[in-house]
Amino acid sequence: MILVVSYPGEEHTDAVCDRLTAAGEPVYRIDLSDFPARCPVAFDWPGQAPPSLRLLGGTPIDLATVDAVWWRRVRGFDIDAAVGPADRRQFAHSETEQAVLGMLDSIDAPWINPRGADEAAHRKPLQWTQAVAVGLTLPPTCVTTSPDAARAFCDAHRGDGVVFKPFLASIEDWRETRLVQAEDLQRLELVRLAPVIFQRCIQGVDLRVTVIGDAIFAAEIDARDSDYPTDMRMVIGQAKIRAVELPASLADRLRALMRRLGLVYGAIDLKQDARGDYYFLEVNPAGQWLFAESRAGLAITQAHADALRQMAIGQRQRRRGGALPSPPIRSHQEHAPS
């Protein structure tokens, strides 16, 4: 059985789960926002015996029997307002987090992605440091709360232009990547209130590279003629999207980055300039792929389902005391329609 940690209506989760179900693989989905009130739990450690990690909501299940875990996209724990004031709710949240995440971390099964690695890899400074370590090139980048440092960086790259962006973007607090304009230079004193990412602007095409294990699915996204070429996410419907093959040396560096970050899955964003040089922007451990799949003909959903199923089959075989080699996940060249 495969445990899927996500939330209802997340379309990538639904697509992969449909493939798994069609292949006859049992799937059990949980939403962290159901804890603690809507999904009762009972975790037992009976002395020397293995633990029982039971979820009692809906169809009861012992998570000790899980064969693979997919940590997809999660919502926060939902603490009942009846708990009382903010300090009491924070205590209830902390206790729920300790219990539920500790329970998940106790599952003896392979993960996509391991939860700790996933959490750490969401932090861009770590990504950038590891990217440089494996030989990838970043646009000149400055993260600062110093108005003087921000001003110096913008002055140094005035000819190419500078963009600024947030560390994280959510549905509730969305901010696109923006070019630094004259009016922004007048507000640089505000960076002292919170860190800001500044990067030299790279003119060219975007690439969304989806990595699952060793398999790489690369899509070129050309938004140069769109209404907002600074951030292709804002004009994805106007962009031209096609499957491309990366240079082998670049693909190897991306795989090396994933290994250093401890990730099985990641959606990597690159830029390629007019000279053909590639620049690493970021890797999203929970990034989207359906837009690239549908527009570029990349069979990413099936590859994701195959990876989870191979993990589950291998885990079941290990528990029976045997050994089963996992077949490789095929790349987009092998999946592409004729």
C-alpha positions as a printed Julia matrix, in Angstrom:
338×3 Matrix{Float64}:
   0.0     0.0     0.0
   1.15    3.53   -0.81
   0.48    6.34    1.66
  -0.12    9.7    -0.02
   0.15   12.87    2.06
  -1.58   15.7     0.22
  -4.99   17.38    0.22
  -8.26   16.9    -1.69
  -8.42   18.56   -5.09
  -4.64   18.72   -5.66
  -4.71   17.76   -9.33
  -1.22   16.26   -9.55
  -2.01   14.0    -6.6
  -5.29   12.95   -8.19
  -3.61   12.16  -11.53
  -0.93    9.93  -10.0
  -3.37    8.19   -7.64
  -5.65    7.39  -10.59
  -2.7     5.68  -12.35
  -1.79    3.74   -9.23
  -5.36    2.58   -8.68
  -5.65    1.52  -12.33
  -2.49   -0.57  -11.87
  -4.07   -2.31   -8.86
  -1.87   -0.59   -6.27
  -3.71    0.2    -3.01
  -3.54    3.9    -2.09
  -4.37    5.54    1.23
  -4.57    9.34    1.27
  -4.3    11.61    4.29
  -4.58   15.37    4.66
  -2.6    16.87    7.55
  -5.32   19.47    8.1
  -7.56   16.62    9.33
  -5.34   16.29   12.41
  -5.98   16.3    15.27
  -9.78   16.51   15.44
 -11.1    14.94   12.22
  -8.7    12.0    12.09
  -8.24   10.28   15.47
  -4.97    8.46   16.02
  -3.69    5.73   18.33
   0.03    4.99   18.36
   1.16    2.1    20.59
   4.6     0.78   21.56
   3.97   -2.51   23.42
   7.34   -3.03   25.06
   9.71   -4.91   22.76
   7.22   -5.47   19.93
   7.07   -3.25   16.83
   4.77   -0.23   17.14
   1.2     0.03   15.98
   0.57    3.33   14.17
  -3.18    3.46   13.73
  -5.3     6.09   12.02
  -8.89    5.66   13.13
 -10.72    8.13   10.87
 -12.61    6.86    7.82
 -11.12    3.47    6.94
  -8.84    2.53    9.87
  -5.28    1.65    8.95
  -2.02    0.7    10.64
   0.69    2.78    8.99
   3.3     0.21    9.98
   2.05   -1.78    6.96
   2.75    1.03    4.43
   5.09    0.07    1.57
   5.92    3.56    0.22
   5.12    7.17    1.1
   4.49   10.09   -1.25
   4.92   13.44    0.54
   3.29   15.63   -2.1
   1.79   18.98   -1.0
   0.51   19.45    2.51
  -1.69   21.78    4.49
  -1.1    22.78    8.08
  -2.72   21.14   11.09
  -6.16   22.5    11.9
  -6.51   23.35   15.58
 -10.05   23.8    16.82
 -10.82   27.34   17.97
 -12.47   25.77   21.03
  -8.98   25.07   22.37
  -8.92   28.69   23.43
  -6.42   31.57   23.23
  -3.47   31.69   20.84
  -0.94   30.31   23.33
  -3.09   27.25   23.99
  -3.67   26.72   20.28
   0.08   26.92   19.69
   0.61   24.28   22.36
  -2.0    22.01   20.74
  -0.37   22.58   17.35
   3.06   21.69   18.72
   1.77   18.52   20.36
  -0.03   17.48   17.16
   3.08   18.15   15.1
   5.27   16.09   17.4
   2.87   13.15   17.35
   1.81   13.08   13.71
   5.15   13.92   12.07
   6.93   11.59   14.46
   4.5     8.88   13.47
   5.1     9.5     9.76
   8.87    9.53   10.25
   8.58    6.13   11.96
   7.22    4.45    8.83
   9.8     1.94    7.59
   9.36    2.5     3.86
  10.91    4.54    1.01
   9.63    8.09    0.45
   9.17   10.55   -2.4
  10.5    12.82   -1.01
  11.96   12.02    2.41
  10.21   14.57    4.62
  13.3    16.05    6.24
  15.13   16.41    2.93
  12.02   17.93    1.34
  11.73   20.53    4.09
  15.41   21.49    3.93
  15.48   21.62    0.14
  12.71   24.22    0.05
  15.3    26.73    1.31
  16.87   28.48   -1.66
  20.22   29.38   -0.05
  20.82   25.65    0.52
  19.82   24.87   -3.07
  22.14   27.52   -4.49
  25.09   26.43   -2.35
  24.7    22.8    -3.41
  24.06   23.77   -7.05
  27.39   25.61   -7.24
  29.09   22.65   -5.52
  28.04   20.3    -8.36
  29.12   22.71  -11.09
  25.89   24.51  -11.97
  25.94   28.25  -12.72
  23.69   30.74  -10.94
  22.84   34.25  -12.06
  24.7    36.68   -9.79
  22.48   36.69   -6.69
  22.23   38.77   -3.52
  20.02   38.06   -0.52
  20.1    40.99    1.86
  18.47   43.08    4.55
  21.02   45.86    3.92
  19.79   48.79    1.81
  23.41   49.62    0.95
  24.13   46.07   -0.25
  20.91   46.04   -2.31
  21.77   49.38   -3.87
  25.32   48.26   -4.7
  24.05   45.06   -6.33
  21.49   46.92   -8.45
  24.14   49.43   -9.52
  26.6    46.68  -10.46
  24.06   44.97  -12.75
  22.25   48.01  -14.09
  23.15   47.14  -17.68
  21.5    43.71  -17.66
  18.72   44.6   -15.26
  17.9    43.1   -11.87
  14.88   41.1   -10.73
  13.63   40.66   -7.18
  11.57   37.78   -5.88
  10.29   36.15   -2.67
  11.65   32.98   -1.14
   8.25   31.29   -1.2
   5.03   31.87   -3.09
   1.69   30.55   -1.9
  -1.87   30.87   -3.12
  -2.63   33.04   -0.1
   0.42   35.28   -0.52
   1.43   35.25   -4.18
   4.21   37.51   -5.46
   5.62   37.24   -8.96
   9.23   37.88   -9.98
   9.6    41.58  -10.88
  12.14   43.79  -12.59
  13.66   46.44  -10.36
  12.27   49.79  -11.58
  13.25   53.34  -10.71
  10.51   53.56   -8.09
  11.8    50.36   -6.47
  15.24   51.91   -6.06
  13.61   54.65   -4.03
  12.21   52.04   -1.62
  15.33   50.0    -0.98
  15.36   51.1     2.67
  12.47   48.68    3.17
  14.68   45.62    2.7
  15.78   46.03    6.31
  12.32   44.71    7.32
  12.75   41.3     5.65
  15.31   39.58    3.4
  14.88   40.1    -0.35
  16.35   38.08   -3.23
  17.96   40.14   -5.98
  19.28   38.47   -9.14
  20.81   39.63  -12.35
  18.14   39.34  -15.06
  18.84   36.57  -17.58
  17.24   37.24  -20.95
  16.24   34.05  -22.74
  13.99   31.02  -22.47
  12.92   29.17  -19.34
  13.23   25.45  -18.82
  11.17   23.36  -16.42
  13.1    20.17  -15.76
  11.19   17.48  -13.88
  13.43   14.9   -12.23
  12.15   11.58  -10.87
  14.98    9.36   -9.73
  17.44    9.34  -12.61
  14.8    10.18  -15.22
  14.73   13.72  -16.6
  11.84   15.37  -18.45
  12.8    18.78  -19.85
  10.4    21.36  -21.3
  11.48   24.63  -22.87
   9.12   27.51  -22.05
   9.49   30.5   -24.36
   7.64   33.48  -22.89
   9.76   36.15  -24.6
   6.86   37.4   -26.75
   4.29   37.27  -23.95
   2.79   40.08  -21.91
   5.11   39.35  -18.98
   8.37   37.62  -19.96
   9.93   38.34  -16.54
   7.97   35.48  -14.93
   6.67   32.73  -17.19
   4.29   31.52  -14.47
   2.16   34.61  -15.04
   1.72   33.97  -18.78
   2.03   30.21  -19.11
  -0.94   30.15  -21.48
   0.85   32.53  -23.88
   4.22   30.75  -23.77
   5.46   28.32  -26.39
   6.29   24.98  -24.73
   8.15   22.04  -26.24
  10.09   19.01  -25.07
  13.87   19.36  -25.31
  16.87   17.19  -24.51
  19.45   18.63  -22.13
  23.19   18.31  -22.68
  24.4    15.17  -20.92
  26.79   17.14  -18.71
  23.98   19.4   -17.51
  21.67   16.45  -16.85
  24.39   14.77  -14.8
  24.87   17.9   -12.69
  21.14   18.13  -12.03
  21.08   14.5   -10.89
  24.06   15.21   -8.65
  22.23   18.17   -7.13
  19.19   16.02   -6.4
  21.38   13.44   -4.68
  23.1    16.09   -2.55
  19.7    17.45   -1.51
  18.36   13.96   -0.79
  15.47   14.38   -3.23
  13.84   11.75   -5.44
  11.5    14.24   -7.14
  12.04   17.87   -8.01
  10.85   20.5   -10.5
  13.93   22.48  -11.51
  13.79   25.9   -13.15
  16.61   26.97  -15.46
  17.23   29.86  -17.82
  19.07   29.62  -21.13
  20.41   32.83  -22.61
  21.0    33.74  -26.26
  24.53   32.29  -26.12
  23.15   28.92  -25.03
  24.45   29.16  -21.46
  22.31   27.6   -18.74
  21.6    29.17  -15.34
  20.12   27.41  -12.34
  17.28   29.3   -10.62
  15.74   26.85   -8.15
  14.34   23.4    -7.48
  10.85   22.98   -6.08
  10.49   19.65   -4.23
   6.7    19.86   -4.7
   6.62   21.62   -8.07
   3.94   21.24  -10.72
   4.34   19.28  -13.94
   0.92   18.84  -15.57
   1.27   21.99  -17.7
   4.57   20.71  -19.12
   3.17   17.22  -19.59
   0.11   18.35  -21.52
   1.86   20.98  -23.66
   5.09   19.11  -24.4
   3.9    15.5   -24.5
   5.94   14.34  -21.52
   4.65   11.28  -19.66
   5.6    12.57  -16.22
   2.48   11.39  -14.39
   3.05    7.8   -15.45
   6.72    8.01  -14.48
   5.75    9.28  -11.04
   3.26    6.46  -10.56
   5.82    3.94  -11.81
   8.43    5.22   -9.33
   6.06    4.89   -6.38
   4.91    1.46   -7.47
   8.48    0.23   -7.93
   9.29    1.44   -4.43
   6.26   -0.33   -2.97
   6.97   -3.6    -4.8
  10.6    -3.5    -3.71
   9.63   -2.87   -0.08
   7.18   -5.78   -0.09
   9.87   -8.02   -1.54
  12.36   -6.95    1.12
   9.86   -7.68    3.86
   9.46  -11.18    2.47
  13.21  -11.59    2.7
  14.02  -11.48   -1.0
  15.63   -8.95   -3.27
  14.01   -7.33   -6.26
  15.93   -4.94   -8.5
  13.96   -1.83   -9.39
  13.72   -1.16  -13.14
  14.82    2.35  -14.13
  12.24    5.07  -14.65
  12.2     5.87  -18.33
  13.12    9.33  -19.54
  10.91   11.47  -21.76
  12.67   10.28  -24.9
  11.41    6.77  -24.2
   7.92    7.98  -23.22
   7.43   10.51  -26.01
   4.68    9.65  -28.49
   5.83    8.74  -31.98
